[in-house]
PDB file of C-alpha atoms in Angstrom:
ATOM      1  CA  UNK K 673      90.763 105.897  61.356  1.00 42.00           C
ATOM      2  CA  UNK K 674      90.008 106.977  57.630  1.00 44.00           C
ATOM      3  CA  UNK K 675      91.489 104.464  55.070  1.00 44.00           C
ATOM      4  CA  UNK K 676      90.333 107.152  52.646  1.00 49.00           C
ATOM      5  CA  UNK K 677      87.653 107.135  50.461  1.00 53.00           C
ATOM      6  CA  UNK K 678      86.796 103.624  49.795  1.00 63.00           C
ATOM      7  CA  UNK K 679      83.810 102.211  50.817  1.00 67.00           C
ATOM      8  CA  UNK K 680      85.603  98.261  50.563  1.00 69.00           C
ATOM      9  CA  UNK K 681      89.367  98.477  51.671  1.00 76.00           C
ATOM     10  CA  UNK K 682      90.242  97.699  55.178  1.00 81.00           C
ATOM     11  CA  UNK K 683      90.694 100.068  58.346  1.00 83.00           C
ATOM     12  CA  UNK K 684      92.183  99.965  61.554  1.00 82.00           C
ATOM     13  CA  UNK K 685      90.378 100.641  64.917  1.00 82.00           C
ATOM     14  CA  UNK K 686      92.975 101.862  67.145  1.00 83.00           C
ATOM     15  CA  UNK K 687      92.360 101.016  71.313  1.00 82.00           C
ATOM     16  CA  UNK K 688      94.905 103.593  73.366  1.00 82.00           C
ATOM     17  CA  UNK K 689      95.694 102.035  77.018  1.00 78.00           C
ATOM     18  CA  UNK K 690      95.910 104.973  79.744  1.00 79.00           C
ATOM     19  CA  UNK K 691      97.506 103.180  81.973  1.00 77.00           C
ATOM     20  CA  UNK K 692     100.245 101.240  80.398  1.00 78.00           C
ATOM     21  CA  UNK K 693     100.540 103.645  77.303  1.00 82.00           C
ATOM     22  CA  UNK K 694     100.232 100.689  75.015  1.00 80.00           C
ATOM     23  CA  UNK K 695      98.199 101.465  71.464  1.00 83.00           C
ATOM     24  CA  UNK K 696      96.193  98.493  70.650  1.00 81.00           C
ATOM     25  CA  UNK K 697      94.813  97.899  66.640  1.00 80.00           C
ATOM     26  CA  UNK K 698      93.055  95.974  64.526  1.00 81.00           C
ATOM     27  CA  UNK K 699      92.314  95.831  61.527  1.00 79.00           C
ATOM     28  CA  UNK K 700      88.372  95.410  59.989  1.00 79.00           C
ATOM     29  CA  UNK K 701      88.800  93.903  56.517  1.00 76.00           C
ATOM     30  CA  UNK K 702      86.531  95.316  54.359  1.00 74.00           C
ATOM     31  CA  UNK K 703      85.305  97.860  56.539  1.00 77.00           C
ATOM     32  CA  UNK K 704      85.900 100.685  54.346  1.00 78.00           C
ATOM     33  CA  UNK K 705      86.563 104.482  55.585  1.00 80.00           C
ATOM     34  CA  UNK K 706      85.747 104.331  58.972  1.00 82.00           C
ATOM     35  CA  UNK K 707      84.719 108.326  59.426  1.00 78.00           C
ATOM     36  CA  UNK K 708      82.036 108.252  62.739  1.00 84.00           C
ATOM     37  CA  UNK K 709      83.683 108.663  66.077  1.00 85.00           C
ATOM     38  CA  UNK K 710      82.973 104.855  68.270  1.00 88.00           C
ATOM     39  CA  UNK K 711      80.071 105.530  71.163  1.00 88.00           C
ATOM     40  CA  UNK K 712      80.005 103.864  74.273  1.00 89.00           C
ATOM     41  CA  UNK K 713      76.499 101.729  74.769  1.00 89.00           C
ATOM     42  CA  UNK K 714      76.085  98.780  77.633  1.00 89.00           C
ATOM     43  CA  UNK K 715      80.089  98.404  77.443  1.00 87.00           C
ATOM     44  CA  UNK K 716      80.468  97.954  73.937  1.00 89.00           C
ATOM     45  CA  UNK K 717      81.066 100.660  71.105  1.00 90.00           C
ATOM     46  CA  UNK K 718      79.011 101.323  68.211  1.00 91.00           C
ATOM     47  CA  UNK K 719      80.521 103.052  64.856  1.00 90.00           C
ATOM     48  CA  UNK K 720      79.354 103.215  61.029  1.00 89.00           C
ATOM     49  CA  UNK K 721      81.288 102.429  58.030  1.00 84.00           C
ATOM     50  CA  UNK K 722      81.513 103.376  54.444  1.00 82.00           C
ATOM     51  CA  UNK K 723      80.622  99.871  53.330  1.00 86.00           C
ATOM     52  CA  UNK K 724      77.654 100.170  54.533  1.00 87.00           C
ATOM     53  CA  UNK K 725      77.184  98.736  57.857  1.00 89.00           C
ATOM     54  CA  UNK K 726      76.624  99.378  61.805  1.00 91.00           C
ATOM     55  CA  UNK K 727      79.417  97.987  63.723  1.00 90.00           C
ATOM     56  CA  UNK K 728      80.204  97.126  67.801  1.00 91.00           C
ATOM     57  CA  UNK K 729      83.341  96.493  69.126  1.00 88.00           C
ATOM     58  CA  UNK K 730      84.101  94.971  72.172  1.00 88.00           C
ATOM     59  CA  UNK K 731      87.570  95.492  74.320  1.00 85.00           C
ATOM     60  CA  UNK K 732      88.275  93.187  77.070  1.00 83.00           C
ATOM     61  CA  UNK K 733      91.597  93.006  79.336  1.00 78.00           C
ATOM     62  CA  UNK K 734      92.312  95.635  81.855  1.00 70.00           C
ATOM     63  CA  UNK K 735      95.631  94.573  83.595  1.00 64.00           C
ATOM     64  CA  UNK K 736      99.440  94.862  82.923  1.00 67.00           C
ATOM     65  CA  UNK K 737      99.038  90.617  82.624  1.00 72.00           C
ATOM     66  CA  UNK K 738      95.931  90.808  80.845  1.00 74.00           C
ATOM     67  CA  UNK K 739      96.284  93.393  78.533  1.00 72.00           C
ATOM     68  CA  UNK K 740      93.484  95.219  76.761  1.00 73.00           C
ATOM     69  CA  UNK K 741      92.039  93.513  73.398  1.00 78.00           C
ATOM     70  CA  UNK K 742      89.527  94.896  70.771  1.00 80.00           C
ATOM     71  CA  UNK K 743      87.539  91.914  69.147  1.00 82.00           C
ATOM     72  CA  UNK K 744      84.674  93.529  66.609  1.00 82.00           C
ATOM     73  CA  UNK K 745      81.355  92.517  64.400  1.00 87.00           C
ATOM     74  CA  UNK K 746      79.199  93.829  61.808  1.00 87.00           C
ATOM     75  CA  UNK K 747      75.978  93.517  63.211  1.00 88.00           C
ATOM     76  CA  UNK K 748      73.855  95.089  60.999  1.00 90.00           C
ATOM     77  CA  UNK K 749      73.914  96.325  57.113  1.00 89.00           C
ATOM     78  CA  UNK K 750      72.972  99.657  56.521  1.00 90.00           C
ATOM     79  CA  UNK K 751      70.889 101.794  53.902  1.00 88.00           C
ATOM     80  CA  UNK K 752      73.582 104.007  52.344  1.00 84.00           C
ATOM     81  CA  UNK K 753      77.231 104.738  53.142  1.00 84.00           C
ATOM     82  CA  UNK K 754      77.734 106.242  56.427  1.00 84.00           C
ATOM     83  CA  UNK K 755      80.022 108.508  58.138  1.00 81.00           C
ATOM     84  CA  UNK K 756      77.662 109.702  60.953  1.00 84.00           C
ATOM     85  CA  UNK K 757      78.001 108.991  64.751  1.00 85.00           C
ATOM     86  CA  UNK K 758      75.164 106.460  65.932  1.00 89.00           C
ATOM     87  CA  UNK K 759      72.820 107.979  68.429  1.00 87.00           C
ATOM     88  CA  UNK K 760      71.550 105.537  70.839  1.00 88.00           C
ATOM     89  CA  UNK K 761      68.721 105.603  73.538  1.00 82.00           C
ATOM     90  CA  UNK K 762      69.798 104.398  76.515  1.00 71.00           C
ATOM     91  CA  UNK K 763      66.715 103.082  78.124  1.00 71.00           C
ATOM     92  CA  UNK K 764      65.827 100.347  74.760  1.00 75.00           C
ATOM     93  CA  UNK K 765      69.105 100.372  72.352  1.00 78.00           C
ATOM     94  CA  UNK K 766      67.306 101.613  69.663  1.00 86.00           C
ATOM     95  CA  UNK K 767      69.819 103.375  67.578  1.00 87.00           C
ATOM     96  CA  UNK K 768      69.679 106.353  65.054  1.00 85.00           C
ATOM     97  CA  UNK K 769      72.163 106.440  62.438  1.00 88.00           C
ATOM     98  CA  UNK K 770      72.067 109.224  58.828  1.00 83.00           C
ATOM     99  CA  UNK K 771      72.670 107.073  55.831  1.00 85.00           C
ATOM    100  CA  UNK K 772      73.653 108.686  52.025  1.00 77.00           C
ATOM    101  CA  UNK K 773      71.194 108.520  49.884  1.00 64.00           C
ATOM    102  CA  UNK K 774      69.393 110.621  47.039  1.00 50.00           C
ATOM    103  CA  UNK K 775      66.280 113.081  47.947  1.00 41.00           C
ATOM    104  CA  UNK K 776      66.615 116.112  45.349  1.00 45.00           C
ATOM    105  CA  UNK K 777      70.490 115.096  44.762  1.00 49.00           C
ATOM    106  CA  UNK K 778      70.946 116.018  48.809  1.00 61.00           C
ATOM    107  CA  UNK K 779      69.855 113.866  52.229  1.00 66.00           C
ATOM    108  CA  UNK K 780      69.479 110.650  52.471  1.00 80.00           C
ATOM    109  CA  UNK K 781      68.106 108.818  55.651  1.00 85.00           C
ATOM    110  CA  UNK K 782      67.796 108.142  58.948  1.00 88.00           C
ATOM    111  CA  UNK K 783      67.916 104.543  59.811  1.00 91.00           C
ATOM    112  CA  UNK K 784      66.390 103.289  63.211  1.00 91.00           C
ATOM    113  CA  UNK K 785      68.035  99.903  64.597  1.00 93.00           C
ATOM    114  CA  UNK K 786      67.228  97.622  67.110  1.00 92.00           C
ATOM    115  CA  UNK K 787      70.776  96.919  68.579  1.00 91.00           C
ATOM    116  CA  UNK K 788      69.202  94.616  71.296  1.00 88.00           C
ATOM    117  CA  UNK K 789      68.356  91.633  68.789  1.00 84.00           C
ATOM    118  CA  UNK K 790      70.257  89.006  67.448  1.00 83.00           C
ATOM    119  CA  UNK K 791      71.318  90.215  64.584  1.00 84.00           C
ATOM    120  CA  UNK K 792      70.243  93.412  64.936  1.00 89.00           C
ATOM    121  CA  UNK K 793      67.090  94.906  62.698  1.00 90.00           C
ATOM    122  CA  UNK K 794      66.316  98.062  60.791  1.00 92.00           C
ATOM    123  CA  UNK K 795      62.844  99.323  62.800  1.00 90.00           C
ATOM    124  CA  UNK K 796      62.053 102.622  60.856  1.00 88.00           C
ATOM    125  CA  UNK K 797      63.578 104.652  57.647  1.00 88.00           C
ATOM    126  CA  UNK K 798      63.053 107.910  57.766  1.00 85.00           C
ATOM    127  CA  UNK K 799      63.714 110.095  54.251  1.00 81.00           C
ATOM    128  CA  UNK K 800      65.580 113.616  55.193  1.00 80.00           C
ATOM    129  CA  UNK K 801      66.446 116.088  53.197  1.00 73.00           C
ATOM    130  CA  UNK K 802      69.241 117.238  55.504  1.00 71.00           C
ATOM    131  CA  UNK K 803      72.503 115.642  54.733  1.00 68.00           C
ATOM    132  CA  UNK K 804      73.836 115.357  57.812  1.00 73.00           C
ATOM    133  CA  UNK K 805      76.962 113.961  59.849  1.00 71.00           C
ATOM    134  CA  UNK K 806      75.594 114.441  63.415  1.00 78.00           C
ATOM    135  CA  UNK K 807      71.741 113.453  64.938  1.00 85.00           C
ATOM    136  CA  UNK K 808      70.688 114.197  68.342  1.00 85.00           C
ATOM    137  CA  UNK K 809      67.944 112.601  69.960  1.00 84.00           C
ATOM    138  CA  UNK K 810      65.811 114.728  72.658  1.00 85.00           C
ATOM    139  CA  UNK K 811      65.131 112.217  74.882  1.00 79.00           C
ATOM    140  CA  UNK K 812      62.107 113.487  76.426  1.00 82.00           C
ATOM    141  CA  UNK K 813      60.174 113.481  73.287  1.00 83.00           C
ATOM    142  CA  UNK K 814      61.817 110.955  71.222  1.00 81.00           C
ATOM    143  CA  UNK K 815      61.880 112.978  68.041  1.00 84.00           C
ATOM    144  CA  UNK K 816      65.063 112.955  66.048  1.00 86.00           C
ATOM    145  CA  UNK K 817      67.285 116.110  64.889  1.00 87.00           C
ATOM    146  CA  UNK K 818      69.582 116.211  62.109  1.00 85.00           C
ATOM    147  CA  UNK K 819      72.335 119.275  61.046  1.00 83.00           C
ATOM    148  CA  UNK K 820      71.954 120.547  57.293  1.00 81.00           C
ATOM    149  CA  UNK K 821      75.161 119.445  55.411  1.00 77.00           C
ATOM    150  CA  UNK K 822      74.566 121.682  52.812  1.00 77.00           C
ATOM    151  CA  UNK K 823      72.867 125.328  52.512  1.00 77.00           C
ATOM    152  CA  UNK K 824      70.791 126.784  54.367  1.00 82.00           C
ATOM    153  CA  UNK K 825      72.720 125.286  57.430  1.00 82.00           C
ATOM    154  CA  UNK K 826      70.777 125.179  60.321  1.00 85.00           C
ATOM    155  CA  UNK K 827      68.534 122.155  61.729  1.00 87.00           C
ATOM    156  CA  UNK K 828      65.764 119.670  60.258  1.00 86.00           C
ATOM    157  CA  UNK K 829      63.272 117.368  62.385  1.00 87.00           C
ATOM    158  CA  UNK K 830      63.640 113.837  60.583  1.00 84.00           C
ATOM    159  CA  UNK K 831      60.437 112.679  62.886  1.00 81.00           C
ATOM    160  CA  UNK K 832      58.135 115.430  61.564  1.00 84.00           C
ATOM    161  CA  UNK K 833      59.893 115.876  57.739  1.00 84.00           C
ATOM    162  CA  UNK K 834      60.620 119.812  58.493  1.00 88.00           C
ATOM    163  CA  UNK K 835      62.949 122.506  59.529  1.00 88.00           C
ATOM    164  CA  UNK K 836      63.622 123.185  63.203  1.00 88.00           C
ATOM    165  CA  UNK K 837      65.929 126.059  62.819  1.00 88.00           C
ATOM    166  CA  UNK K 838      66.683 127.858  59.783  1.00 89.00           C
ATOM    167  CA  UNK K 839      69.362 130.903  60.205  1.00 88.00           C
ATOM    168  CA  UNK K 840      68.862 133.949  59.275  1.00 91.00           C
ATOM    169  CA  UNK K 841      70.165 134.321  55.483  1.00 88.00           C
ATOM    170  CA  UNK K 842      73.400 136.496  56.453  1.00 87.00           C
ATOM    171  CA  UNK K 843      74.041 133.610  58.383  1.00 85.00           C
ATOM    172  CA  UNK K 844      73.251 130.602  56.160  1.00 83.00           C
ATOM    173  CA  UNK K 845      76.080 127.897  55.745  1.00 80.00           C
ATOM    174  CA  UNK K 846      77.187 124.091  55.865  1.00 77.00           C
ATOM    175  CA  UNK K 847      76.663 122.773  58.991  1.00 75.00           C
ATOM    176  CA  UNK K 848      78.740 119.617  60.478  1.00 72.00           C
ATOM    177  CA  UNK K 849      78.649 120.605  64.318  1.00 75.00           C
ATOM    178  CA  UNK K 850      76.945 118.233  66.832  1.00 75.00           C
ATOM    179  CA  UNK K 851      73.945 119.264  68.559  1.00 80.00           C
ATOM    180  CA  UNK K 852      73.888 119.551  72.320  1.00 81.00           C
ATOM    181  CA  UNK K 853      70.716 119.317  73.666  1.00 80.00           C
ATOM    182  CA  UNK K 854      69.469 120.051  77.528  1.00 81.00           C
ATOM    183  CA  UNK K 855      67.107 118.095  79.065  1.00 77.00           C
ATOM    184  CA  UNK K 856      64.689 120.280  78.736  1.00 78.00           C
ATOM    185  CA  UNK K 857      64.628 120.306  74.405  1.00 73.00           C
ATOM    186  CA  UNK K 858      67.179 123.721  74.234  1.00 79.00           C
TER     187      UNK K 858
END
């Protein structure tokens, strides 16, 4: 949930119940917007926030007499402001995250975290010049992919610093869509 554009007011995380149709929430003071959808890692969920930081929520309860609860921490500060969905590698919990910053008055960064220590660590920052919302990770190679934000749309490799994909120029626009990516790199 977006508590607009502040990057220190609180914002709720909302936890919908499927089977009794009770809406859980609570409330992350301080948090900021909260503007990256939660992803599901080892049972917990991972999400960025405006004020700068990498969060993971936890829910517990599952019955009608123990009903479901969301209890959350900031585990680690980030580099920028974020509003981009963490990617995260299932086989080590290292986790890839865009962060605002300035490089030519567009990108920012990619920030690599070790989710797996206590507190968590930044491992790598990686200047892009894409300023994107969305990363995908091809798991085969390990690089990293980020969407432009900006013209010429289209896709940049943060691990080699250089375009992927570049549309044709009749085609050239923002781009805020998520990558899908087969196992084989497509």
């Amino acid at each position: 949930h977006d508590s607009g554009t502040s990057a220190s007011g609180d914002a709720p995380l909302y936890l919908y119940d499927k089977t009794s149709g009770n809406l859980t929430e609570t409330r992350l003071s301080g948090s900021g917007s909260i503007c990256s959808t939660p992803v599901e890692h080892d049972g917990s969920y991972y999400f960025t926030s405006k004020n700068k930081s990498l969060y993971r929520a936890d829910v517990t309860g599952s019955t009608k007499d123990d009903p479901l609860s969301i209890t959350e921490e900031k585990i680690s500060p980030l580099a920028g402001e974020s509003t981009c969905t963490p990617v995260i590698t299932e086989e080590n919990g290292k986790t890839y995250v865009y962060v605002g910053g300035s490089y030519s008055s567009k990108g920012g960064y990619v920030q690599k975290i070790d989710i797996t220590n206590k507190p968590a660590n930044t491992v790598g920052l990686y200047e892009t010049r894409a300023d994107s919302k969305t990363l995908a990770l091809d798991r085969n190679t390990g690089k990293v992919f980020a969407t432009y934000n900006s013209v010429p749309g289209g896709i940049y490799d943060v691990s080699d610093g250089r375009d992927y994909f570049i549309p044709d120029s009749g085609m050239r626009q923002y781009c805020i869509s998520a990558i899908a990516m087969d196992d084989d790199g497509t």
